Coordinates of C-alpha atoms and ligand atoms in Angstrom, one line a residue:
M456 CA 117.9 90.3 50.3
S457 CA 118.3 89.1 46.7
S458 CA 121.5 88.5 44.9
P459 CA 123.6 91.4 43.8
S460 CA 121.6 93.5 41.5
A461 CA 119.7 90.4 40.3
A462 CA 116.2 90.5 41.6
P463 CA 113.7 93.3 41.6
P464 CA 113.4 95.2 44.9
R465 CA 111.6 93.3 47.6
S466 CA 108.1 94.4 48.5
A467 CA 107.5 95.8 52.0
P468 CA 107.8 93.0 54.6
A469 CA 104.4 91.5 55.5
S470 CA 103.2 92.2 59.0
R471 CA 103.5 88.6 60.0
A472 CA 104.6 87.4 63.4
T473 CA 108.2 86.4 63.2
L474 CA 109.8 83.3 64.5
P475 CA 111.8 83.5 67.6
A476 CA 115.4 84.4 66.9
G477 CA 117.9 81.6 67.0
P478 CA 119.6 82.6 70.3
E479 CA 116.3 82.2 72.1
L480 CA 116.0 78.5 71.4
S481 CA 117.7 76.5 74.1
F482 CA 119.9 73.5 73.6
P483 CA 120.5 70.5 75.9
A484 CA 122.9 71.6 78.6
P485 CA 126.0 69.4 78.3
D486 CA 128.5 69.2 81.2
E487 CA 131.0 71.0 79.0
P488 CA 130.5 74.5 77.8
E489 CA 130.6 75.1 74.1
P490 CA 134.2 76.1 73.5
Q491 CA 133.5 78.6 70.7
L492 CA 131.2 80.6 73.1
E493 CA 133.9 80.8 75.6
R494 CA 136.3 81.9 73.0
Q495 CA 134.0 84.7 71.8
T496 CA 134.7 86.6 75.0
I497 CA 138.0 85.4 76.2
A498 CA 140.6 83.8 74.0
P499 CA 142.0 85.4 70.9
P500 CA 141.5 83.5 67.6
I501 CA 144.3 81.2 66.5
A502 CA 144.8 82.2 62.9
T503 CA 147.7 79.9 62.0
P504 CA 149.0 76.9 63.9
T505 CA 152.4 77.4 65.4
P506 CA 155.3 75.9 63.3
R507 CA 155.9 72.2 64.2
R508 CA 158.8 70.0 63.7
R509 CA 157.0 66.7 63.9
H510 CA 156.0 64.6 61.0
L511 CA 152.2 64.8 60.6
V512 CA 150.3 61.7 59.2
V513 CA 146.7 62.2 58.3
V514 CA 144.7 59.0 58.1
A515 CA 141.3 59.3 56.4
N516 CA 139.0 56.9 54.4
R517 CA 139.7 58.9 51.3
L518 CA 142.8 60.4 49.9
P519 CA 142.5 64.1 49.3
V520 CA 142.7 63.7 45.5
R521 CA 140.6 62.2 42.8
R522 CA 141.4 61.0 39.3
V523 CA 140.1 63.2 36.5
F524 CA 140.1 62.5 32.8
D525 CA 140.5 65.3 30.3
S526 CA 138.4 65.1 27.2
G527 CA 140.2 62.8 24.8
D528 CA 141.6 60.7 27.6
D529 CA 140.7 57.0 27.7
E530 CA 139.5 55.3 30.8
P531 CA 142.6 54.0 32.7
A532 CA 144.2 50.9 31.2
E533 CA 143.3 47.7 33.0
D534 CA 146.9 47.1 34.1
S535 CA 147.8 50.7 35.0
N536 CA 148.8 51.4 38.6
P537 CA 145.9 53.6 39.9
A538 CA 148.4 55.6 41.9
S539 CA 150.5 56.4 38.9
T540 CA 150.7 60.1 38.2
T541 CA 151.6 59.5 34.6
G542 CA 149.6 57.9 31.8
T543 CA 145.9 58.3 31.4
G544 CA 144.1 60.8 33.6
R545 CA 145.6 63.0 36.3
W546 CA 145.1 63.6 40.0
E547 CA 143.3 66.7 41.2
R548 CA 142.5 67.9 44.7
S549 CA 139.1 66.6 45.8
P550 CA 136.4 69.1 46.3
G551 CA 135.5 69.7 49.9
G552 CA 136.7 70.1 53.4
L553 CA 139.5 68.2 55.0
V554 CA 142.4 69.0 52.8
S555 CA 141.6 72.7 52.7
A556 CA 141.1 72.7 56.4
L557 CA 144.6 71.2 56.8
E558 CA 146.3 73.5 54.3
P559 CA 147.8 75.9 57.0
V560 CA 149.1 72.9 58.9
V561 CA 150.5 71.2 55.8
R562 CA 152.6 74.3 55.1
T563 CA 154.3 74.1 58.5
S564 CA 155.3 70.5 58.7
R565 CA 156.1 67.5 56.6
T566 CA 152.7 65.8 55.9
S567 CA 151.8 62.3 54.7
W568 CA 148.2 61.1 54.1
V569 CA 147.1 57.5 54.2
G570 CA 143.8 56.8 52.5
W571 CA 141.8 55.0 49.8
T572 CA 141.6 56.1 46.2
G573 CA 137.8 55.4 46.1
S574 CA 138.1 52.7 43.5
P575 CA 138.4 49.0 44.3
D576 CA 141.6 47.0 43.4
E577 CA 141.9 43.4 42.6
P578 CA 143.5 41.3 45.4
S579 CA 146.2 40.2 43.0
A580 CA 147.0 43.8 41.8
P581 CA 150.5 45.1 42.8
A582 CA 150.6 47.3 45.9
L583 CA 149.8 50.9 45.0
E584 CA 152.8 53.2 44.9
A585 CA 153.0 56.3 47.1
F586 CA 153.1 59.6 45.3
E587 CA 153.3 63.3 46.0
H588 CA 150.6 65.8 45.3
E589 CA 150.7 69.5 46.3
G590 CA 153.4 68.9 48.9
I591 CA 151.7 65.9 50.6
D592 CA 153.0 62.4 50.4
L593 CA 150.0 60.2 49.5
H594 CA 149.9 56.6 50.5
P595 CA 147.0 54.7 48.9
V596 CA 145.4 51.8 50.8
S597 CA 144.1 49.0 48.6
I598 CA 140.6 47.9 49.1
T599 CA 139.1 45.1 47.0
A600 CA 135.6 45.1 45.5
A601 CA 134.4 42.7 48.2
E602 CA 135.8 44.9 50.9
Q603 CA 134.3 48.0 49.4
Q604 CA 130.9 46.2 49.8
G605 CA 131.5 45.0 53.3
F606 CA 133.6 47.8 54.8
Y607 CA 132.3 50.9 52.9
E608 CA 128.8 50.3 51.7
G609 CA 128.1 47.7 54.5
F610 CA 129.5 48.4 58.0
S611 CA 130.4 52.1 57.5
N612 CA 127.3 53.2 55.6
G613 CA 124.7 50.5 56.3
T614 CA 125.5 50.1 60.0
L615 CA 127.4 53.0 61.6
W616 CA 126.1 55.9 59.4
P617 CA 122.4 55.3 60.1
L618 CA 123.0 54.4 63.8
Y619 CA 125.1 57.5 64.5
H620 CA 122.4 59.6 62.8
D621 CA 119.8 58.6 65.4
A622 CA 118.8 55.5 63.4
I623 CA 116.7 57.6 61.0
F624 CA 117.2 54.7 58.6
V625 CA 117.3 51.2 60.3
P626 CA 120.9 50.1 60.8
Q627 CA 121.8 46.6 59.7
F628 CA 124.1 44.4 61.7
H629 CA 126.0 41.7 59.7
Q630 CA 129.0 39.8 61.0
A631 CA 130.6 39.7 57.5
W632 CA 130.4 43.5 57.2
W633 CA 132.1 43.8 60.7
E634 CA 134.9 41.4 59.6
A635 CA 135.5 43.5 56.5
Y636 CA 135.6 46.7 58.6
E637 CA 138.1 45.1 61.0
A638 CA 140.3 43.9 58.1
V639 CA 140.4 47.2 56.4
N640 CA 141.0 49.1 59.6
R641 CA 143.9 46.8 60.3
R642 CA 145.4 47.5 56.9
F643 CA 145.1 51.3 57.5
A644 CA 146.9 50.8 60.9
Q645 CA 149.7 48.7 59.3
Q646 CA 150.2 51.1 56.5
T647 CA 150.3 54.1 58.9
A648 CA 152.7 52.3 61.2
A649 CA 155.0 51.9 58.2
V650 CA 154.8 55.5 57.1
A651 CA 155.1 57.4 60.4
S652 CA 158.5 58.7 61.5
P653 CA 159.5 58.1 65.1
G654 CA 157.3 60.2 67.5
A655 CA 155.1 61.5 64.6
T656 CA 151.7 63.0 65.2
V657 CA 148.9 60.9 63.6
W658 CA 145.5 62.3 63.1
I659 CA 142.8 59.7 62.2
H660 CA 139.5 60.8 60.8
D661 CA 135.9 59.6 61.0
Y662 CA 133.6 56.7 61.6
Q663 CA 135.1 54.5 58.9
L664 CA 138.3 54.1 60.9
Q665 CA 137.3 53.8 64.6
L666 CA 139.5 50.8 65.2
V667 CA 142.7 52.3 63.9
P668 CA 143.7 54.2 67.0
K669 CA 144.1 51.1 69.1
L670 CA 145.5 48.9 66.3
L671 CA 148.1 51.6 65.5
R672 CA 149.1 52.0 69.2
E673 CA 149.8 48.3 69.5
L674 CA 152.1 48.6 66.5
R675 CA 153.7 52.0 67.3
P676 CA 153.4 53.1 71.0
D677 CA 155.8 56.0 70.2
L678 CA 153.2 57.9 68.2
Q679 CA 150.9 60.7 69.3
I680 CA 147.5 59.5 68.1
G681 CA 144.4 61.7 67.6
F682 CA 141.0 60.8 66.4
F683 CA 138.3 63.2 65.2
L684 CA 134.7 62.1 64.5
H685 CA 133.1 64.2 61.8
I686 CA 129.6 62.8 62.3
P687 CA 127.4 62.8 65.5
F688 CA 128.3 60.4 68.3
P689 CA 124.9 59.0 69.3
A690 CA 123.1 58.7 72.6
Q691 CA 124.1 55.6 74.6
E692 CA 120.8 53.9 74.0
L693 CA 121.6 53.8 70.3
F694 CA 125.3 53.0 70.5
L695 CA 124.6 50.1 72.9
R696 CA 122.6 48.3 70.2
L697 CA 125.9 47.6 68.4
P698 CA 127.0 44.0 68.8
W699 CA 130.6 45.3 68.5
R700 CA 130.2 48.2 70.9
A701 CA 133.1 47.1 73.1
E702 CA 135.5 46.7 70.2
L703 CA 134.6 50.2 68.8
T704 CA 135.0 51.9 72.1
E705 CA 138.3 50.2 72.7
G706 CA 139.4 51.2 69.3
L707 CA 138.7 54.9 69.9
L708 CA 140.3 54.8 73.4
G709 CA 143.6 53.9 71.7
A710 CA 143.9 57.6 70.8
D711 CA 145.5 60.3 73.1
V712 CA 142.8 62.8 72.0
V713 CA 139.3 61.9 70.9
G714 CA 137.5 64.8 69.3
F715 CA 133.9 65.5 68.6
Q716 CA 131.9 68.2 66.8
T717 CA 129.7 69.1 69.7
A718 CA 129.9 68.9 73.5
V719 CA 126.8 66.6 73.4
G720 CA 128.8 64.1 71.3
A721 CA 131.7 64.2 73.7
D722 CA 129.4 63.7 76.6
N723 CA 127.8 60.7 74.9
F724 CA 131.1 59.1 74.3
R725 CA 132.3 59.6 77.9
L726 CA 129.1 57.9 79.1
V727 CA 129.5 55.0 76.7
A728 CA 133.2 54.5 77.6
R729 CA 132.2 54.3 81.3
R730 CA 129.3 52.0 80.7
V731 CA 130.9 49.6 78.2
L732 CA 134.4 49.4 79.4
G733 CA 134.3 50.8 82.9
A734 CA 136.6 53.7 82.0
R735 CA 136.9 56.3 84.7
L736 CA 136.3 60.0 84.4
D737 CA 139.0 62.5 85.4
G738 CA 137.5 65.9 84.7
R739 CA 136.8 65.7 81.0
H740 CA 139.4 63.1 80.4
L741 CA 138.9 59.3 80.6
L742 CA 141.2 56.9 82.4
H743 CA 141.5 53.5 80.7
G744 CA 144.2 50.8 80.4
G745 CA 146.7 52.8 82.5
R746 CA 146.3 55.8 80.1
R747 CA 144.7 59.2 80.2
I748 CA 142.6 60.1 77.2
R749 CA 141.5 63.6 76.4
V750 CA 137.9 63.9 75.2
G751 CA 137.2 67.2 73.6
T752 CA 134.9 69.4 71.4
Y753 CA 136.4 70.8 68.2
P754 CA 133.6 72.2 65.9
A755 CA 134.9 72.0 62.3
G756 CA 135.2 75.2 60.3
I757 CA 135.6 76.1 56.7
D758 CA 138.1 78.1 54.7
A759 CA 135.9 81.2 55.0
A760 CA 138.5 83.5 53.5
R761 CA 138.6 81.5 50.3
I762 CA 134.8 81.4 50.0
R763 CA 134.7 85.2 50.6
A764 CA 137.4 85.7 47.9
I765 CA 135.4 83.7 45.4
A766 CA 132.2 85.5 46.3
T767 CA 133.8 88.9 45.6
E768 CA 135.3 87.9 42.2
P769 CA 133.4 89.8 39.4
A770 CA 133.0 86.6 37.5
T771 CA 131.2 84.9 40.4
R772 CA 128.9 87.9 40.9
A773 CA 128.1 87.9 37.2
R774 CA 127.4 84.2 37.3
A775 CA 125.0 84.7 40.2
V776 CA 123.0 87.3 38.1
E777 CA 123.1 84.9 35.2
I778 CA 121.8 82.0 37.4
R779 CA 118.8 84.1 38.4
H780 CA 118.2 85.0 34.8
E781 CA 118.4 81.3 33.8
L782 CA 115.8 80.6 36.5
G783 CA 113.5 83.2 34.9
D784 CA 114.4 86.2 37.1
P785 CA 112.1 85.1 39.9
H786 CA 111.4 87.3 42.9
T787 CA 112.6 84.7 45.3
V788 CA 115.1 81.9 45.0
L789 CA 115.2 79.2 47.7
L790 CA 118.3 76.8 47.7
G791 CA 119.2 73.4 49.1
V792 CA 122.7 71.9 48.6
D793 CA 123.3 68.4 50.0
R794 CA 124.7 65.1 49.2
L795 CA 121.7 63.0 48.3
D796 CA 121.3 61.3 51.7
Y797 CA 118.4 60.3 53.9
T798 CA 119.8 62.3 56.8
K799 CA 119.5 65.6 54.9
G800 CA 115.7 66.0 55.2
I801 CA 115.2 66.9 51.6
E802 CA 111.8 65.4 51.4
V803 CA 110.4 67.4 54.4
R804 CA 111.8 70.5 52.7
L805 CA 109.9 69.7 49.6
R806 CA 106.8 68.9 51.6
A807 CA 106.9 72.3 53.2
F808 CA 107.5 74.0 49.9
R809 CA 104.5 72.2 48.4
A810 CA 102.3 73.2 51.4
L811 CA 103.3 76.9 50.9
L812 CA 102.4 76.7 47.2
E813 CA 99.1 75.0 48.0
S814 CA 98.1 77.6 50.6
G815 CA 99.1 80.4 48.3
R816 CA 101.6 81.8 50.7
I817 CA 104.3 81.4 48.0
D818 CA 103.6 82.2 44.4
P819 CA 104.9 79.7 41.9
S820 CA 105.2 82.3 39.2
S821 CA 107.8 84.3 41.2
T822 CA 109.5 81.6 43.3
V823 CA 111.9 78.9 42.4
F824 CA 113.3 76.3 44.8
V825 CA 116.7 75.0 43.5
Q826 CA 117.8 71.7 45.0
I827 CA 121.3 70.5 44.3
A828 CA 121.6 66.8 45.3
Q829 CA 125.1 65.5 44.9
P830 CA 125.1 61.8 43.9
S831 CA 126.4 59.8 46.9
R832 CA 126.8 56.1 48.0
D833 CA 124.5 54.7 45.3
E834 CA 125.1 51.2 46.4
A835 CA 124.6 51.7 50.2
P836 CA 121.3 50.7 51.8
G837 CA 118.6 53.4 51.7
Y838 CA 120.2 55.8 49.1
A839 CA 118.3 54.6 46.0
E840 CA 115.0 54.7 47.9
T841 CA 115.7 58.3 49.1
R842 CA 116.6 59.3 45.5
A843 CA 113.4 57.9 44.2
L844 CA 111.3 59.6 46.8
V845 CA 112.9 63.0 46.3
E846 CA 112.6 62.8 42.5
Q847 CA 109.0 61.7 42.7
M848 CA 108.2 64.6 45.0
A849 CA 110.0 67.2 42.9
G850 CA 108.3 65.9 39.8
A851 CA 104.9 66.0 41.4
I852 CA 105.4 69.6 42.6
N853 CA 106.4 70.6 39.1
G854 CA 103.5 68.7 37.6
D855 CA 101.0 70.5 39.8
F856 CA 102.6 74.0 40.1
G857 CA 105.0 74.4 37.2
A858 CA 104.3 76.3 34.0
L859 CA 105.4 75.8 30.4
G860 CA 107.9 78.6 30.9
G861 CA 109.4 77.2 34.1
T862 CA 109.4 74.8 37.0
A863 CA 108.8 75.5 40.7
V864 CA 111.5 73.1 41.7
K865 CA 114.8 73.0 39.8
Y866 CA 116.4 69.7 40.9
L867 CA 119.9 68.7 39.9
H868 CA 121.3 65.3 40.8
Q869 CA 124.8 66.5 40.1
G870 CA 127.8 67.8 42.0
Q871 CA 128.9 71.4 41.4
D872 CA 132.3 72.9 41.6
L873 CA 133.1 75.4 44.3
H874 CA 132.8 78.5 42.1
E875 CA 129.4 77.5 40.8
L876 CA 128.3 76.7 44.4
V877 CA 129.4 80.2 45.6
A878 CA 127.5 81.8 42.7
L879 CA 124.4 79.7 43.7
Y880 CA 124.8 80.9 47.3
L881 CA 124.9 84.5 46.0
A882 CA 121.9 83.9 43.8
A883 CA 119.8 82.4 46.7
D884 CA 117.6 84.6 48.9
V885 CA 117.0 81.7 51.3
M886 CA 119.3 78.8 52.1
L887 CA 117.6 75.7 53.5
V888 CA 120.0 73.5 55.6
T889 CA 117.5 71.2 57.3
P890 CA 119.1 67.8 58.0
F891 CA 117.4 65.5 60.5
R892 CA 120.8 65.0 62.0
D893 CA 124.3 66.2 60.9
G894 CA 127.7 66.2 62.5
M895 CA 128.3 69.9 61.6
N896 CA 127.1 70.8 58.1
L897 CA 129.6 73.0 56.3
V898 CA 127.2 74.1 53.6
A899 CA 125.6 76.4 56.2
K900 CA 128.9 78.0 56.9
E901 CA 129.8 78.3 53.2
Y902 CA 126.5 80.1 52.5
V903 CA 127.2 82.6 55.3
A904 CA 130.8 83.2 54.2
A905 CA 129.6 83.8 50.6
R906 CA 127.1 86.4 51.7
V907 CA 129.5 89.3 51.9
D908 CA 126.6 91.5 50.9
L909 CA 124.8 90.4 54.1
D910 CA 121.7 89.5 52.0
G911 CA 120.2 86.1 52.3
V912 CA 118.6 84.2 55.1
L913 CA 119.9 80.9 56.5
I914 CA 117.3 78.4 57.7
L915 CA 119.1 75.8 59.8
S916 CA 118.1 72.6 61.5
E917 CA 118.4 72.5 65.3
F918 CA 119.9 69.0 64.8
A919 CA 122.9 70.0 62.8
G920 CA 126.1 70.5 64.8
A921 CA 126.3 74.0 63.2
A922 CA 123.3 75.1 65.2
H923 CA 125.4 75.0 68.3
Q924 CA 127.4 77.8 67.0
M925 CA 125.1 79.6 64.4
R926 CA 122.4 80.7 66.8
Q927 CA 121.5 83.7 64.7
A928 CA 120.2 81.6 61.9
V929 CA 116.5 80.9 61.6
L930 CA 116.6 77.6 63.6
V931 CA 114.0 75.0 62.9
N932 CA 112.9 71.5 63.8
P933 CA 113.4 69.7 60.5
F934 CA 110.8 67.0 61.3
D935 CA 108.1 69.7 61.7
V936 CA 106.6 70.6 58.3
R937 CA 104.6 73.5 59.7
A938 CA 107.7 74.9 61.5
L939 CA 109.6 74.7 58.2
E940 CA 106.7 76.5 56.4
A941 CA 106.8 79.2 59.0
A942 CA 110.6 79.5 58.7
V943 CA 110.4 79.9 54.9
D944 CA 107.6 82.4 55.3
E945 CA 109.7 84.3 57.9
A946 CA 112.8 84.2 55.7
V947 CA 110.9 85.4 52.6
N948 CA 108.6 88.0 54.3
G949 CA 110.4 88.9 57.6
D950 CA 112.2 92.0 58.7
R951 CA 115.1 92.5 56.3
R952 CA 117.2 94.6 58.6
Q953 CA 117.0 92.1 61.3
H954 CA 118.1 89.4 58.9
R955 CA 121.0 91.5 57.8
R956 CA 122.1 91.9 61.4
R957 CA 121.9 88.2 61.9
M958 CA 123.9 87.5 58.8
A959 CA 126.6 89.9 59.9
A960 CA 126.9 88.1 63.3
L961 CA 126.9 84.7 61.6
G962 CA 129.7 85.9 59.3
R963 CA 131.9 87.0 62.2
G964 CA 131.6 83.5 63.7
V965 CA 132.3 81.7 60.5
H966 CA 135.5 83.7 59.9
R967 CA 136.7 83.5 63.5
D968 CA 136.1 79.7 64.0
D969 CA 137.4 78.7 60.6
A970 CA 139.2 75.6 59.3
A971 CA 142.6 76.8 60.5
W972 CA 141.3 77.4 63.9
W973 CA 139.7 74.0 64.1
A974 CA 142.8 72.1 63.0
G975 CA 145.1 74.3 65.1
Q976 CA 143.0 73.6 68.3
F977 CA 143.0 69.9 67.7
L978 CA 146.6 69.6 66.9
A979 CA 147.7 71.9 69.8
D980 CA 145.9 69.6 72.2
L981 CA 147.3 66.5 70.6
E982 CA 150.9 67.7 70.6
A983 CA 150.6 68.8 74.2
V984 CA 150.4 65.1 75.1
P985 CA 153.7 64.1 76.6
P986 CA 155.7 61.8 74.3
V987 CA 156.1 58.2 75.3
S988 CA 159.7 57.4 76.0
T989 CA 160.7 54.2 74.3
Ligands
F6P429 O1 130.5 63.6 56.7 C1 131.1 62.4 56.7 C2 131.7 62.0 55.3 O2 132.3 60.8 55.4 C3 132.7 63.0 54.9 O3 134.0 62.8 55.5 C4 132.7 62.9 53.4 O4 133.2 64.0 52.8 C5 131.3 62.7 53.1 O5 130.7 62.1 54.3 C6 131.0 61.8 51.9 O6 131.3 60.5 52.2 P1 131.8 59.4 51.2 O7 133.3 59.3 51.4 O8 131.1 58.2 51.6 O9 131.5 59.8 49.8

């Protein structure tokens, strides 16, 4: 189960009782069947969305590009327009999901994207110019430093993010943050209204922009408006804590289609809409304000073919071997890849690893745990504390179990490019994806797509959206340190043939329900909404 020709052959599996296989764990029964399970037996996969004539406008907090500076470049001049494609620095596609997921769609229709550059602008700065990148018209939305604090670090990531992740970290409620959120959402709606052609399809993304559907509909009733939430939608007891619950629910119901990662999220939203606004149920639709709103489940996928292609490149395979060598050619490599976030459960993972070392079930001289923790939201509440805790724990494990020649935990507080990540996936015998709560978790899917050799074991939290599809993973309660210990033990010492069978089944699902399928399903439902005659 080691990386290609990298590790010594595994010793015979220990005769240890194995954990129950993923499919035997049961999930809450939502009133809506998981669509991907239906599809496995009935519907053929949708590989490419059908060609469309309508203008597509994607609205997301961030633009799909980031500014990079080549060596020798200066930082951008104070007075330079950040949207300028000339001058210092250049724009490069951002790593990660959404733009890759939309690639097949972008090829079939004219696409515009409304979003933030990620850097604050002064209120007096000139409006950012639109520019084109890789065939998409990009329309930057200006956000001031004060708005970044109130809208992004505040309401989005100090109120909504923790609340929607089951209040793992205590959400804060501040009127000033709400006002910034409202102001920025209004600006997104206004800019989108100015960009969209008559009758265009508009797809709004994620928790930062939940007011945009309603605000946009008020400005442009001719548009087809879809909204997709990438993170969990919480149980009503949590959502109802929000002082602005009615406004947020109204905001979402401005869409024609409201999409969620799991059927549980969709059910939670239907309950909230009925309770908060008295919306009525019509099958799985909601009736509100004289309109019929489709509420559906669309589990996000990855560009699995791209990951597989990278994983089969000789250079990637060579890099995987090199990584293991750099780690001291251990027998077993465990891997975690996360944004550094309190929802990801990194500290419980470290606690379980420590317990396994203490009990002697894992030998520190032949095992390395690599934790990639991508820097994230440094200024938002809770993130600095999480970083300090994780770093203290990793340091303590290395102090107690490391050797002069090597460390038990290799911790990197750095992002990695996709090629390096795929090499890491190939180098890792065991992948730990153990968030306390996660909308989907695409790292779990990337790991599986990279394991073209069928080696490697995925340990996956029951509370990641991905667990609703990836039932052949070793599923685990991420709050239960002993269950995590048992899962790692099973992954390292369990029946290799069984793990290979599970990996093969996981791979089929990840390739079938990929990013193109996800986007195609959502847009097909959205474009089936009858246009409004104006
Ligand atoms: O998962 C939610 C999400 O907002 C993603 O859309 C995004 O890629 C990630 O978290 C990172 O968020 P941020 O934009 O705050 O860096």
